[in-house]
N, CA, C and O of each residue as an XYZ file, in Angstrom:
840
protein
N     -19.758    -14.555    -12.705
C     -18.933    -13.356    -12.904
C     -17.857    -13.642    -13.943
O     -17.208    -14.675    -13.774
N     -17.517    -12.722    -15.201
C     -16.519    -12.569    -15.821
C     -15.402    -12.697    -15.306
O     -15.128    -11.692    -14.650
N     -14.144    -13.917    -15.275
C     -12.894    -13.169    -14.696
C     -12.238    -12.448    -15.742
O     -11.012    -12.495    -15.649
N     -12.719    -11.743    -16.785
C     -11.879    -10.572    -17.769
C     -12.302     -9.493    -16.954
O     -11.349     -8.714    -16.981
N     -12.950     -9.140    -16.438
C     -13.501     -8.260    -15.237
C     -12.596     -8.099    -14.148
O     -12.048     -7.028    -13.890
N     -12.469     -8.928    -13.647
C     -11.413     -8.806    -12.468
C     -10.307     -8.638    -12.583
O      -9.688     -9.433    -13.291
N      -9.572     -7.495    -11.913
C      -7.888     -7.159    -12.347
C      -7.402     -7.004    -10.915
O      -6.215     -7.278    -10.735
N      -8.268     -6.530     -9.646
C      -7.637     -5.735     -8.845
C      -8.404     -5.939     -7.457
O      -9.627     -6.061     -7.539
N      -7.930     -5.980     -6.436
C      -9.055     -5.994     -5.103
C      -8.812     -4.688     -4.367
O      -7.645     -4.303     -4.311
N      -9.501     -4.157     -3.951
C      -8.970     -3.076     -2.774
C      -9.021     -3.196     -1.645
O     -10.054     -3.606     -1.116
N      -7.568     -2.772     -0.703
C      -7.716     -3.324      0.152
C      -9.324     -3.200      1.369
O     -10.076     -4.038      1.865
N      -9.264     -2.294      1.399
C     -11.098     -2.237      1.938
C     -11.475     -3.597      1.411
O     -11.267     -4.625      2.055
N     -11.959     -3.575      0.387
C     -12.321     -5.057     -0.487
C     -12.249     -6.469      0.512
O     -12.990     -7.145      1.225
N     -10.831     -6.418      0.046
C      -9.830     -7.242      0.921
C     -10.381     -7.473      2.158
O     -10.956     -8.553      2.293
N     -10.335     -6.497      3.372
C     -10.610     -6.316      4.752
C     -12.119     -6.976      4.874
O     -12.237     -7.840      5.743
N     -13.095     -6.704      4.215
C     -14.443     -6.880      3.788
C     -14.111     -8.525      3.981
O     -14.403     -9.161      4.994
N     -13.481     -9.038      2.869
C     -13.875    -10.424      2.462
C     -13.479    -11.287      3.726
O     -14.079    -12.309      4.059
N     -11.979    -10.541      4.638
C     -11.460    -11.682      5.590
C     -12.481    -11.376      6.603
O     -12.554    -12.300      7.413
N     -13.367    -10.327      6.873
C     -14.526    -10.098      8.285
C     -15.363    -10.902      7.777
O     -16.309    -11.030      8.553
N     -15.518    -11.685      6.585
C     -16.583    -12.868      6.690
C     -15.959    -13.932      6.766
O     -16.550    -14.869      6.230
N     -14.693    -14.245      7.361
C     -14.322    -15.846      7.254
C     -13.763    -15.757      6.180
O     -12.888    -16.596      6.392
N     -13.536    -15.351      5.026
C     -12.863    -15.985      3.868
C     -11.436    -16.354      4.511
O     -11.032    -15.590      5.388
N     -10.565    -17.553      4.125
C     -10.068    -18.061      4.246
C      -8.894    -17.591      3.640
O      -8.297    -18.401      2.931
N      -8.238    -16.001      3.809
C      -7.292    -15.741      2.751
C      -5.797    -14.900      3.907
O      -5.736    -14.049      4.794
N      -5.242    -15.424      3.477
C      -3.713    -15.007      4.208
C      -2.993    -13.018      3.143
O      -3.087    -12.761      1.943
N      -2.501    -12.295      4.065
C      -1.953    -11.203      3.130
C      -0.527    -10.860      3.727
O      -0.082    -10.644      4.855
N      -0.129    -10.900      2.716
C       1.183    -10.684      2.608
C       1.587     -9.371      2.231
O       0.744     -8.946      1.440
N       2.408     -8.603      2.412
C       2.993     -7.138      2.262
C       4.529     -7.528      1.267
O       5.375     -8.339      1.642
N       4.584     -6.907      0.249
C       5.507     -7.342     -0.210
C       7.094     -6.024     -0.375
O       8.121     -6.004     -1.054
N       6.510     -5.175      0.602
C       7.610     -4.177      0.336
C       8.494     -4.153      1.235
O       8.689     -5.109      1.985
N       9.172     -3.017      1.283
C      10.311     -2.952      2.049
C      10.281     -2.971      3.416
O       9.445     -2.222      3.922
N      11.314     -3.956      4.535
C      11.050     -4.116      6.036
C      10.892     -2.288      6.381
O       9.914     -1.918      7.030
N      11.845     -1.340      5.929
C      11.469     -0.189      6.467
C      10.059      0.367      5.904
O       9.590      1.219      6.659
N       9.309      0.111      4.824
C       7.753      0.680      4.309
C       7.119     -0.152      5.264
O       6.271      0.523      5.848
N       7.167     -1.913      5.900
C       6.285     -2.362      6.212
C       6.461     -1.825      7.619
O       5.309     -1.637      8.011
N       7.397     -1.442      8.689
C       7.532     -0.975      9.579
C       6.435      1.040      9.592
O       5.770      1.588     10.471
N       6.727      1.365      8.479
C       6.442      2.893      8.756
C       4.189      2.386      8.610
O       3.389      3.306      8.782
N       3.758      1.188      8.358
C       2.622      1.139      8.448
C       1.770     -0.078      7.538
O       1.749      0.007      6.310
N       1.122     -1.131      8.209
C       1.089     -1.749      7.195
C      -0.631     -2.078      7.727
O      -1.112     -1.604      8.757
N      -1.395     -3.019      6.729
C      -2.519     -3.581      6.753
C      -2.708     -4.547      7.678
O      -2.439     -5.701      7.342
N      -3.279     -4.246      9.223
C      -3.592     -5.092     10.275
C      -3.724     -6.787     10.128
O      -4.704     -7.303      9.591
N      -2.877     -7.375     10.545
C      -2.698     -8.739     10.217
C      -1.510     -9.260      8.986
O      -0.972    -10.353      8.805
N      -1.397     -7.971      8.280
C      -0.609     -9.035      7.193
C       0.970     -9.254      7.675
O       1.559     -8.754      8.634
N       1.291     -9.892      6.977
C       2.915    -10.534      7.094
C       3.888    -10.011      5.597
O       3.650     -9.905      4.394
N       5.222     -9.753      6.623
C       5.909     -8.843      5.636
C       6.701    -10.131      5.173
O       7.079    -10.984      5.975
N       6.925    -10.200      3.777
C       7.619    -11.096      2.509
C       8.197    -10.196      1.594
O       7.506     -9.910      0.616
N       9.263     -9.709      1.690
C       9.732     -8.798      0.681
C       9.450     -9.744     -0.906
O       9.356    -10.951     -1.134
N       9.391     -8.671     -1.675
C       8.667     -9.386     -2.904
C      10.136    -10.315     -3.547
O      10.155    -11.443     -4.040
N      11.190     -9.420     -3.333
C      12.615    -10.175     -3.811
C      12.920    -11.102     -3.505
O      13.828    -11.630     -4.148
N      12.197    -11.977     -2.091
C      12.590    -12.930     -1.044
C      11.472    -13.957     -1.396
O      11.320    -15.048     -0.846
N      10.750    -13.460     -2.353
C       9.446    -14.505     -2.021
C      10.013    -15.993     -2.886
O      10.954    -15.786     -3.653
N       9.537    -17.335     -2.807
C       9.949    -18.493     -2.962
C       9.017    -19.358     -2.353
O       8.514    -19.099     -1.260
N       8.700    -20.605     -3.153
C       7.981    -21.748     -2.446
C       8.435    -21.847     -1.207
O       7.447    -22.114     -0.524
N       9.472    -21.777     -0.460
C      10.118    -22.057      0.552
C       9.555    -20.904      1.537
O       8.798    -21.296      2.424
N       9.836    -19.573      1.474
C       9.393    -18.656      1.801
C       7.913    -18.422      1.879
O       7.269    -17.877      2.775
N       7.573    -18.872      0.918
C       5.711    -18.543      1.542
C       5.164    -19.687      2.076
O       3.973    -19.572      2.367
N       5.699    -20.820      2.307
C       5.327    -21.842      2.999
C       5.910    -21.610      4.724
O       5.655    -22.194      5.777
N       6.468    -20.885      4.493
C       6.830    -20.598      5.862
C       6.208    -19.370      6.287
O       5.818    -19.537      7.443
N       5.974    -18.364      5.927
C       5.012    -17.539      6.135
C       3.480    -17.724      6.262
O       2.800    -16.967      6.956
N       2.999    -18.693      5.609
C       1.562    -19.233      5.456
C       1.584    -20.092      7.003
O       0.662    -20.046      7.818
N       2.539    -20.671      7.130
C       2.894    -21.470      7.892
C       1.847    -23.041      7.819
O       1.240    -23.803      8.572
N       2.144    -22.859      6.460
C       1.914    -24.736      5.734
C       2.689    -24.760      5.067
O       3.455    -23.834      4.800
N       2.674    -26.665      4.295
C       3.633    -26.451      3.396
C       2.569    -26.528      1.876
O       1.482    -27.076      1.688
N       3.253    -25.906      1.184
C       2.932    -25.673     -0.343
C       3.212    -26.999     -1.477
O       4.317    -27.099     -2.008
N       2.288    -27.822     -1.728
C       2.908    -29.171     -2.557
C       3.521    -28.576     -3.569
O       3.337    -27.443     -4.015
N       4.602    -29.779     -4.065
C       5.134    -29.516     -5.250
C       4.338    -29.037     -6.390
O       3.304    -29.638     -6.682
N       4.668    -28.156     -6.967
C       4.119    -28.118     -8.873
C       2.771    -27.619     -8.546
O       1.743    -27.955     -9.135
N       2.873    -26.594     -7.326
C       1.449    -25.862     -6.604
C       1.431    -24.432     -6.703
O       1.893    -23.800     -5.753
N       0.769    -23.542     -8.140
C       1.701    -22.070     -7.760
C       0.991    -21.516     -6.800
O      -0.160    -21.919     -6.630
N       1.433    -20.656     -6.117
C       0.753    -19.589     -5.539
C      -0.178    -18.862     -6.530
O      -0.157    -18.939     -7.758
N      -1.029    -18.114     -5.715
C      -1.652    -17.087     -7.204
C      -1.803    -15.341     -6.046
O      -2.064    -15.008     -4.890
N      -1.584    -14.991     -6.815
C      -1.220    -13.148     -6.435
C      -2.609    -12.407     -6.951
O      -3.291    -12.724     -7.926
N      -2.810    -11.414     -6.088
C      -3.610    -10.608     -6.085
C      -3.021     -9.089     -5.768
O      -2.581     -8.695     -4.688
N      -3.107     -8.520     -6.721
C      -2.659     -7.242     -6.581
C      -3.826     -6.432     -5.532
O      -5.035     -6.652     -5.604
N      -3.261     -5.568     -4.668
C      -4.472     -4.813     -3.725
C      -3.825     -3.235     -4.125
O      -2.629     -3.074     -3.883
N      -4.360     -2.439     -4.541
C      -4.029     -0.344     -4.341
C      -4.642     -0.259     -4.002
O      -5.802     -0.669     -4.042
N      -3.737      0.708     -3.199
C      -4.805      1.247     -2.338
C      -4.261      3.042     -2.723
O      -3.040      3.146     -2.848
N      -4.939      4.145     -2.873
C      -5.124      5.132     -2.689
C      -3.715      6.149     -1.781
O      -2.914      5.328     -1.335
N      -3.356      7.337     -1.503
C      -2.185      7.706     -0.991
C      -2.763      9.126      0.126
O      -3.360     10.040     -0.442
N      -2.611      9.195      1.213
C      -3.168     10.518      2.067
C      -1.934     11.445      1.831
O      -0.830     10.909      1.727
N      -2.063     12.967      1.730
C      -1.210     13.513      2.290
C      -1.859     13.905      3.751
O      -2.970     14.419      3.883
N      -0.916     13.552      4.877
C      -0.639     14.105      5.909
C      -0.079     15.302      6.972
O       0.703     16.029      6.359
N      -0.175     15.543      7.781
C       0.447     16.731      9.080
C       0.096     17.059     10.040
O      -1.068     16.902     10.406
N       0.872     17.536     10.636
C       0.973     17.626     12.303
C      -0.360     18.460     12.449
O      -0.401     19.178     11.449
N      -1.274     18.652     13.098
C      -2.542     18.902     13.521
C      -2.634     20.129     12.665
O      -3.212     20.193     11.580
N      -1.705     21.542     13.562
C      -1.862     22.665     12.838
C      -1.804     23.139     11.469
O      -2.446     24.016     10.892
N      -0.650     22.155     10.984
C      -0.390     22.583      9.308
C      -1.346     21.789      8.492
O      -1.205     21.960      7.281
N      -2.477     20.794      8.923
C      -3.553     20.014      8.371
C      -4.862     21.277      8.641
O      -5.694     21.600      7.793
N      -4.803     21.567      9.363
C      -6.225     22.629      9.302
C      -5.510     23.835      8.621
O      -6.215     24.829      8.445
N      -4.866     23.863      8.418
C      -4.099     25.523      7.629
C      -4.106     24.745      5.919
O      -4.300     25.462      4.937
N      -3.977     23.916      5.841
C      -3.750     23.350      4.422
C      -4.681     22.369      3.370
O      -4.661     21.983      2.202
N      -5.733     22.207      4.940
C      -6.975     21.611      3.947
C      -8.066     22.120      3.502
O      -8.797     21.208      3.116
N      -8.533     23.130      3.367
C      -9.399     23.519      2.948
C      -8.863     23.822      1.382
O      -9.439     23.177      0.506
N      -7.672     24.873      0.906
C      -7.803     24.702     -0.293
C      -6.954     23.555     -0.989
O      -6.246     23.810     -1.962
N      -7.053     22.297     -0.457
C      -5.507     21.364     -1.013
C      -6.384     20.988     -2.504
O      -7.584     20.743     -2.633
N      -5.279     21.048     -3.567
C      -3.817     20.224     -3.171
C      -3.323     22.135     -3.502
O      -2.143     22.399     -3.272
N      -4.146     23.192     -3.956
C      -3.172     24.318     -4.606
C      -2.594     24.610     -2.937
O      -1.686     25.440     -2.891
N      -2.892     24.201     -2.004
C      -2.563     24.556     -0.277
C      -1.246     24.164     -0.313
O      -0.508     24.563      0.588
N      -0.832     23.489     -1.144
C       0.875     22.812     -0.951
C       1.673     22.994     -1.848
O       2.505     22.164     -2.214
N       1.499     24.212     -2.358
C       2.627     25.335     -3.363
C       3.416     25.780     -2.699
O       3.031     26.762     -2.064
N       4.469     25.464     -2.540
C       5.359     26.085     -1.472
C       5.802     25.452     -0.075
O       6.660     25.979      0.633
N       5.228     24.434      0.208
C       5.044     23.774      1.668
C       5.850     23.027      1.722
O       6.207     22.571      0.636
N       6.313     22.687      2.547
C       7.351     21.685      2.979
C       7.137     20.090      2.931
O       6.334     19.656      3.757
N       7.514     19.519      2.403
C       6.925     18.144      1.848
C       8.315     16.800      2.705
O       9.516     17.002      2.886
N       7.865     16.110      2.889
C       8.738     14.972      3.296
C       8.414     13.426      2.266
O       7.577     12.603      2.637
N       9.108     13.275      1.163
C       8.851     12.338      0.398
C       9.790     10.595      0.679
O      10.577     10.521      1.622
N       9.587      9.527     -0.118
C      10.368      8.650     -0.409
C      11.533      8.959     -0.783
O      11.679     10.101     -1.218
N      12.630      8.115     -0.737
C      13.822      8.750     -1.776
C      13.436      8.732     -3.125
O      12.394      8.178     -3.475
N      14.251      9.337     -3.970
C      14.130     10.013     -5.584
C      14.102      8.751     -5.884
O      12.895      8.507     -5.885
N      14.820      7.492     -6.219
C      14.642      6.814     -6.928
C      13.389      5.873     -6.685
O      13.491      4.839     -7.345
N      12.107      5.952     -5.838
C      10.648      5.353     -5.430
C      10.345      5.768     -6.815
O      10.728      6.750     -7.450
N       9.446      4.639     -7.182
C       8.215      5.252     -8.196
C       7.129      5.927     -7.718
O       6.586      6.768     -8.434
N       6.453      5.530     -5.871
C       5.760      7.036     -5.503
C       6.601      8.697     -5.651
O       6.138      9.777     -6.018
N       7.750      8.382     -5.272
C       8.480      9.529     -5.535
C       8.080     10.677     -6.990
O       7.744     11.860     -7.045
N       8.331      9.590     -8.048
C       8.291     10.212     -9.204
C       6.203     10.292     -9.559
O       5.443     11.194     -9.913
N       6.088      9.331     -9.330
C       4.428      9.570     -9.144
C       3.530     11.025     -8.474
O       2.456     11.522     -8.815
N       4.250     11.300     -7.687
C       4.192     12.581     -6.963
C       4.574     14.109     -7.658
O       4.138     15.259     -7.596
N       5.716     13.337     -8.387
C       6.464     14.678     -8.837
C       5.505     14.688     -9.798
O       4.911     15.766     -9.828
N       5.069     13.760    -10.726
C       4.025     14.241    -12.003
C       2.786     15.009    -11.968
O       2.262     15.805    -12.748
N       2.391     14.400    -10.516
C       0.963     14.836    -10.069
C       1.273     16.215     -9.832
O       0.464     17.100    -10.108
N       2.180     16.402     -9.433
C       2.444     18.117     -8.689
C       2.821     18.610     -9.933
O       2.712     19.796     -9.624
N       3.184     18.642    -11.111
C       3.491     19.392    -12.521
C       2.092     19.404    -12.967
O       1.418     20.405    -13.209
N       1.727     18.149    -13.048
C      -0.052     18.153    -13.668
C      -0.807     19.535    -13.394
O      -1.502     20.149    -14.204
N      -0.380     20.055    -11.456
C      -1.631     20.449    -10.326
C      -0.669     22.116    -11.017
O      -0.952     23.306    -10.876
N       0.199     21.599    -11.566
C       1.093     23.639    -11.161
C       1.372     24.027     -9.696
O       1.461     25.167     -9.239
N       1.502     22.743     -8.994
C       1.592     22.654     -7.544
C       3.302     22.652     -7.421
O       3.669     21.810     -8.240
N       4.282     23.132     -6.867
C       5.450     22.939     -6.565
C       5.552     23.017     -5.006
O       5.752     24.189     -4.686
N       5.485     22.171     -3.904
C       5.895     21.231     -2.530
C       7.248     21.838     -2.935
O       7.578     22.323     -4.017
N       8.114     21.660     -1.534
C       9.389     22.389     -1.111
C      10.138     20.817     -0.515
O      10.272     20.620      0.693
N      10.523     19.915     -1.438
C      10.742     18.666     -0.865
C      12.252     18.840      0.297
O      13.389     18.760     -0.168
N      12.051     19.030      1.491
C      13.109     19.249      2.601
C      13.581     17.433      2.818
O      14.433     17.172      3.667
N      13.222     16.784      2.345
C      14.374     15.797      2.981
C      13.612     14.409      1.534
O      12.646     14.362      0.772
N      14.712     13.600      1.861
C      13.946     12.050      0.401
C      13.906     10.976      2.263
O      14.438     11.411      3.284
N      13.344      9.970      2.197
C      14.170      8.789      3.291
C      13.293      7.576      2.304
O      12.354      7.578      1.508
N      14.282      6.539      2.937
C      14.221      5.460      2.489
C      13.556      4.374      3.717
O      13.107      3.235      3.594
N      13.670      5.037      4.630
C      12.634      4.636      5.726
C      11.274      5.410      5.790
O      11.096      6.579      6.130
N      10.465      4.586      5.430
C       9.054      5.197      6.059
C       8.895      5.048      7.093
O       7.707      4.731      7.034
N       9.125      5.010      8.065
C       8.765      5.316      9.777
C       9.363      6.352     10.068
O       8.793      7.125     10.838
N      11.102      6.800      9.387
C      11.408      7.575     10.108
C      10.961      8.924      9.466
O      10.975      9.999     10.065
N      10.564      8.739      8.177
C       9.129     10.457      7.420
C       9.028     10.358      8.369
O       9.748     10.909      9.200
N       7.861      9.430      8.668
C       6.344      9.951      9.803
C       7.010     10.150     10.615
O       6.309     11.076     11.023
N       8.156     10.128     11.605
C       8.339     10.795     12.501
C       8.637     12.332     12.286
O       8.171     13.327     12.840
N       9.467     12.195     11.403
C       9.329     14.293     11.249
C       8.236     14.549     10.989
O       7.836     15.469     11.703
N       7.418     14.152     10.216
C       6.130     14.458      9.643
C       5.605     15.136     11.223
O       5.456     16.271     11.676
N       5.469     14.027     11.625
C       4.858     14.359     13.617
C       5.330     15.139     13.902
O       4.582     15.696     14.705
N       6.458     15.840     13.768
C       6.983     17.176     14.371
C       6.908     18.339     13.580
O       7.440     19.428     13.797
N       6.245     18.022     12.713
C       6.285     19.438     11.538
C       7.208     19.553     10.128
O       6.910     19.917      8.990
N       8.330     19.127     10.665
C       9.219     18.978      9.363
C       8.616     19.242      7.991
O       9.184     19.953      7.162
N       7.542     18.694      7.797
C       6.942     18.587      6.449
C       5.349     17.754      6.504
O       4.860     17.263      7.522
N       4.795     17.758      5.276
C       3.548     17.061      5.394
C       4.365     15.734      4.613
O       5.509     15.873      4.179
N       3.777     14.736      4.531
C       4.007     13.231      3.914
C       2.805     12.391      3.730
O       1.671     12.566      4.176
N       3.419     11.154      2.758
C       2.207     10.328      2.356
C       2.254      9.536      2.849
O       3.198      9.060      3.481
N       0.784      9.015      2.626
C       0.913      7.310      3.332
C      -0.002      6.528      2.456
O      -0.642      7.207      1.655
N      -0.202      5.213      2.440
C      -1.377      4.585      2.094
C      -2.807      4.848      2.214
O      -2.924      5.603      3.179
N      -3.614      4.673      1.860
C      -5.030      4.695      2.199
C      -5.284      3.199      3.532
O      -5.671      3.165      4.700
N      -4.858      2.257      2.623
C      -4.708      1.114      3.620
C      -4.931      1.719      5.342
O      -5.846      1.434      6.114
N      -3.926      2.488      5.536
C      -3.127      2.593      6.598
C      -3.465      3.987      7.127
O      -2.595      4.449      7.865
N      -4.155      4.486      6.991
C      -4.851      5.463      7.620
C      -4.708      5.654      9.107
O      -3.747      6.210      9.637
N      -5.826      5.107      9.780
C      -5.761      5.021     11.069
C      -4.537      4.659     11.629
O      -4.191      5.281     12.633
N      -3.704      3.659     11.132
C      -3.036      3.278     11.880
C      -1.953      4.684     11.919
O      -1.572      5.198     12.971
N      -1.666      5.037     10.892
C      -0.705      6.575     10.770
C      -1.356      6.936     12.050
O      -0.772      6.569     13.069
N      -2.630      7.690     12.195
C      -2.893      8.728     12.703
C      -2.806      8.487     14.183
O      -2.487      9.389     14.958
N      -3.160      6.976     14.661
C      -3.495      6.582     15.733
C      -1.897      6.856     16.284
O      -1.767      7.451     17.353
N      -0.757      6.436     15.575
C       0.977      6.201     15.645
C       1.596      7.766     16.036
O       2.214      8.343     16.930
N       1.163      7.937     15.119
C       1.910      9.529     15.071
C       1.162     10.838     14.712
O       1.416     11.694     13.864
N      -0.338     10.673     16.073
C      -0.542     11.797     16.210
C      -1.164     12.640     14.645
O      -2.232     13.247     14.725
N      -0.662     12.613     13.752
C      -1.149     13.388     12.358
C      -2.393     13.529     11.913
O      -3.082     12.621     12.379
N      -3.180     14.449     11.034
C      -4.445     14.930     10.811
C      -4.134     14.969      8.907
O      -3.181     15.580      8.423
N      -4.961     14.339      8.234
C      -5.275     14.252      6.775
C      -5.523     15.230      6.402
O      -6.302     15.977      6.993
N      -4.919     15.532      5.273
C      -4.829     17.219      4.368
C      -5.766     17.287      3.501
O      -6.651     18.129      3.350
N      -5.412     15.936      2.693
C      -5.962     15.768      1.694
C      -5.507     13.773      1.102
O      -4.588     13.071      1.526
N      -6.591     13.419      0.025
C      -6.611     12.415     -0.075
C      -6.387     12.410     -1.669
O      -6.626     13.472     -2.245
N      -5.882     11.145     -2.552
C      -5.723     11.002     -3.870
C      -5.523      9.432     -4.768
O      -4.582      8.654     -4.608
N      -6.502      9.281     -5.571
C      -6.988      7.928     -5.589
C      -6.258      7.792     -6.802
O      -6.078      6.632     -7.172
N      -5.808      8.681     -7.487
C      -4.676      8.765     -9.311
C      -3.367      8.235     -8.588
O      -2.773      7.579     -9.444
N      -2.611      8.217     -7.348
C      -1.355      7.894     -6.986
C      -1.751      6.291     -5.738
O      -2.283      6.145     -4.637
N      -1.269      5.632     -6.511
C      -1.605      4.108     -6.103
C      -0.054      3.584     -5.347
O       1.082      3.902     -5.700
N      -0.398      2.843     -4.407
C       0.997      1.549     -4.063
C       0.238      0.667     -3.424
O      -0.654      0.720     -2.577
N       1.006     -0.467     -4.245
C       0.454     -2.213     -4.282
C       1.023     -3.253     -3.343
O       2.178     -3.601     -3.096
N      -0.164     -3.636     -2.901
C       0.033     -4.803     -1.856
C      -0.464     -6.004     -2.137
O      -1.384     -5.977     -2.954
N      -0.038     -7.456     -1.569
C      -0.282     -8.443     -2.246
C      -1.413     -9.526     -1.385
O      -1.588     -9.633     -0.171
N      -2.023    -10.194     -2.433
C      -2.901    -11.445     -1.426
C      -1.962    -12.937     -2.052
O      -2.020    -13.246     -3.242
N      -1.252    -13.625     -1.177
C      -1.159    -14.581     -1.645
C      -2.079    -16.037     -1.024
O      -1.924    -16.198      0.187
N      -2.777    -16.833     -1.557
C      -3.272    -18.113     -1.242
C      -3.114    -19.340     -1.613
O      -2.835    -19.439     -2.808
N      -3.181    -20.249     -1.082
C      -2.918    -21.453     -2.145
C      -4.016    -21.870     -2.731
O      -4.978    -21.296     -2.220
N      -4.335    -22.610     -3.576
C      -5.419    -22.750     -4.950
C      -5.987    -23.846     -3.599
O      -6.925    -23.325     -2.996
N      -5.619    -25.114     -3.093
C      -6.177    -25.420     -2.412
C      -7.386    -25.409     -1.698
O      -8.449    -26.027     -1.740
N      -6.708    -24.190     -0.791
C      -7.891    -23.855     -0.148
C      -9.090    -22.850     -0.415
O      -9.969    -22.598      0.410
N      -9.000    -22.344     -1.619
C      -9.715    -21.398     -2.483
C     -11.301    -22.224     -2.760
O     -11.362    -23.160     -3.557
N     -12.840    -21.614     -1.803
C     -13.413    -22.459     -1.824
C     -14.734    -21.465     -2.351
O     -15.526    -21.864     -3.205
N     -14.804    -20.511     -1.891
C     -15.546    -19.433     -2.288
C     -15.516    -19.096     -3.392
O     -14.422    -18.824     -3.886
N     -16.644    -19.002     -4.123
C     -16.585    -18.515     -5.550
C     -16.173    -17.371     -6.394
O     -15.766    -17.329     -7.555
N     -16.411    -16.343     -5.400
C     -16.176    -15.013     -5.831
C     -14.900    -14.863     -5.400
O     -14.317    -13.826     -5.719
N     -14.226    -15.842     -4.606
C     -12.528    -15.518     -4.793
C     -11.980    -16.494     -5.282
O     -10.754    -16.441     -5.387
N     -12.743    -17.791     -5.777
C     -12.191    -18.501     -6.718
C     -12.215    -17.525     -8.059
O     -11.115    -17.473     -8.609
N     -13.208    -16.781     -8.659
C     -13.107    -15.936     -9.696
C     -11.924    -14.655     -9.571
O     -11.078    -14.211    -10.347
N     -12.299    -14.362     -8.328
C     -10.924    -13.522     -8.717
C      -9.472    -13.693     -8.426
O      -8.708    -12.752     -8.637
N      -9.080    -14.720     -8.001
C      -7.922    -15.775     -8.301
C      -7.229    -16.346     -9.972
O      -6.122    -16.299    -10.507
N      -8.506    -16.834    -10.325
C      -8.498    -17.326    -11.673
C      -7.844    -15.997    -12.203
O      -6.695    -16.018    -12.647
N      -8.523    -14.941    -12.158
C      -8.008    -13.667    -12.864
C      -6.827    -13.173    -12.820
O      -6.274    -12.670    -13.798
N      -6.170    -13.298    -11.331
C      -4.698    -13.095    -11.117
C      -4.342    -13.302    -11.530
O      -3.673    -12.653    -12.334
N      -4.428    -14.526    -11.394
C      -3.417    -15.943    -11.939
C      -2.877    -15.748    -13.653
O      -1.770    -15.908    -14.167
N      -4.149    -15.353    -14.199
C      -3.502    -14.955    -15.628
C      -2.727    -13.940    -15.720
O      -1.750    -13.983    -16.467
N      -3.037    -12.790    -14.941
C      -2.102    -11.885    -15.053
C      -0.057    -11.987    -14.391
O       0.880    -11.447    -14.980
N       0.041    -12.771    -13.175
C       0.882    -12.735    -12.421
C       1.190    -13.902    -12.185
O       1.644    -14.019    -11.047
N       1.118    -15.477    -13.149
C       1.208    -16.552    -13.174
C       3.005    -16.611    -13.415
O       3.554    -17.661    -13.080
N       3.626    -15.804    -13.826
C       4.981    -15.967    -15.172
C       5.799    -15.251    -13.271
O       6.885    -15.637    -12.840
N       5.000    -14.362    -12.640
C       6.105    -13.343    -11.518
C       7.023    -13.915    -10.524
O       7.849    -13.297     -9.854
N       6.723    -15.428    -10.512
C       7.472    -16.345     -9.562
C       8.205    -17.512    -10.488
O       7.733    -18.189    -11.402
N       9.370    -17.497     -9.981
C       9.916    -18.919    -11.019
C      10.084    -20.252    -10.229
O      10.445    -21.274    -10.813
């Protein structure tokens, strides 16, 4: 396999490779309130600002030899809009023009999903009625669960939303991405097809740790 080919895993991908044994640890690199509002079964939260030889050796829970980088794997995953049972069967059949006007529960303004959203909805001629920004994702999905508004989530994290808080999928969108991380040590990298797509990271996200 080309690693000029390889840029990206998805998490599905991802999920795929650890149900055969691959030998790979995942890390979440966002915010304790994003990794709280829903994260990818098994992984461990490392805010990306916090990360450090020190820090992912303690999270891996080995230690990392000297002059050993880590290597990063970017994972997107895809974004649901969500809602409370009734306003999901009232709003999916024609989405996304179903959410002209609707009550929306977003990130705060300064998220790049935030602004990612706002483009997509100028693109659609779609204008959402944004009733509140939070900087906690758990506490959206809780209004979300009560109606307040519809909201997004990961693709990742699907089930786990729905299973949490009750909610029914509106609609789905694979153009609005947020990134999650694989970190491993080169070490134990024994498999080929994730030795190749390691190698590939690595060129891209070799310089992101000092």
């Amino acid at each position: 396999m080309d690693i000029k080919r390889v840029s990206t895993i998805s998490p599905a991908g991802l999920l795929a490779k650890l149900n055969q044994g691959m030998n790979l640890e995942l890390l979440d690199v966002r915010t304790a309130a994003e990794y709280r509002g829903g994260h990818i079964p098994g992984s461990k939260l490392l805010s990306l600002d916090e990360i450090s030889d020190e820090s992912l050796a303690q999270q891996l829970g080995q230690s990392i030899e000297s002059g050993l980088a880590p290597t990063y794997l970017t994972c997107k995953s895809g974004i649901i809009i969500f809602a409370a049972p009734d306003d999901a069967q009232r709003l999916r059949n024609e989405f996304p023009v179903s959410l002209h006007g609707q009550n929306i529960l977003t990130p705060s303004s300064g998220s790049s999903l935030r602004r990612n959203l706002e483009i997509r909805f100028q693109r659609q001629q779609t204008e959402p009625l944004v009733v509140a920004g939070f900087e906690d994702r758990a506490l959206m999905k809780t209004f979300g669960e009560r109606g307040t508004g519809v909201f997004t989530s990961p693709t990742a994290v699907e089930r786990d939303v729905i299973d949490k808080y009750r909610v029914e999928v509106v609609g789905r969108s694979d153009e609005i991405t947020e990134s999650f991380f694989v970190v491993s040590p080169e070490r134990h990298i024994k498999h080929p097809a994730v030795n190749t797509i390691t190698q590939a990271a690595k060129i891209t996200y070799s310089n992101r740790v000092a």
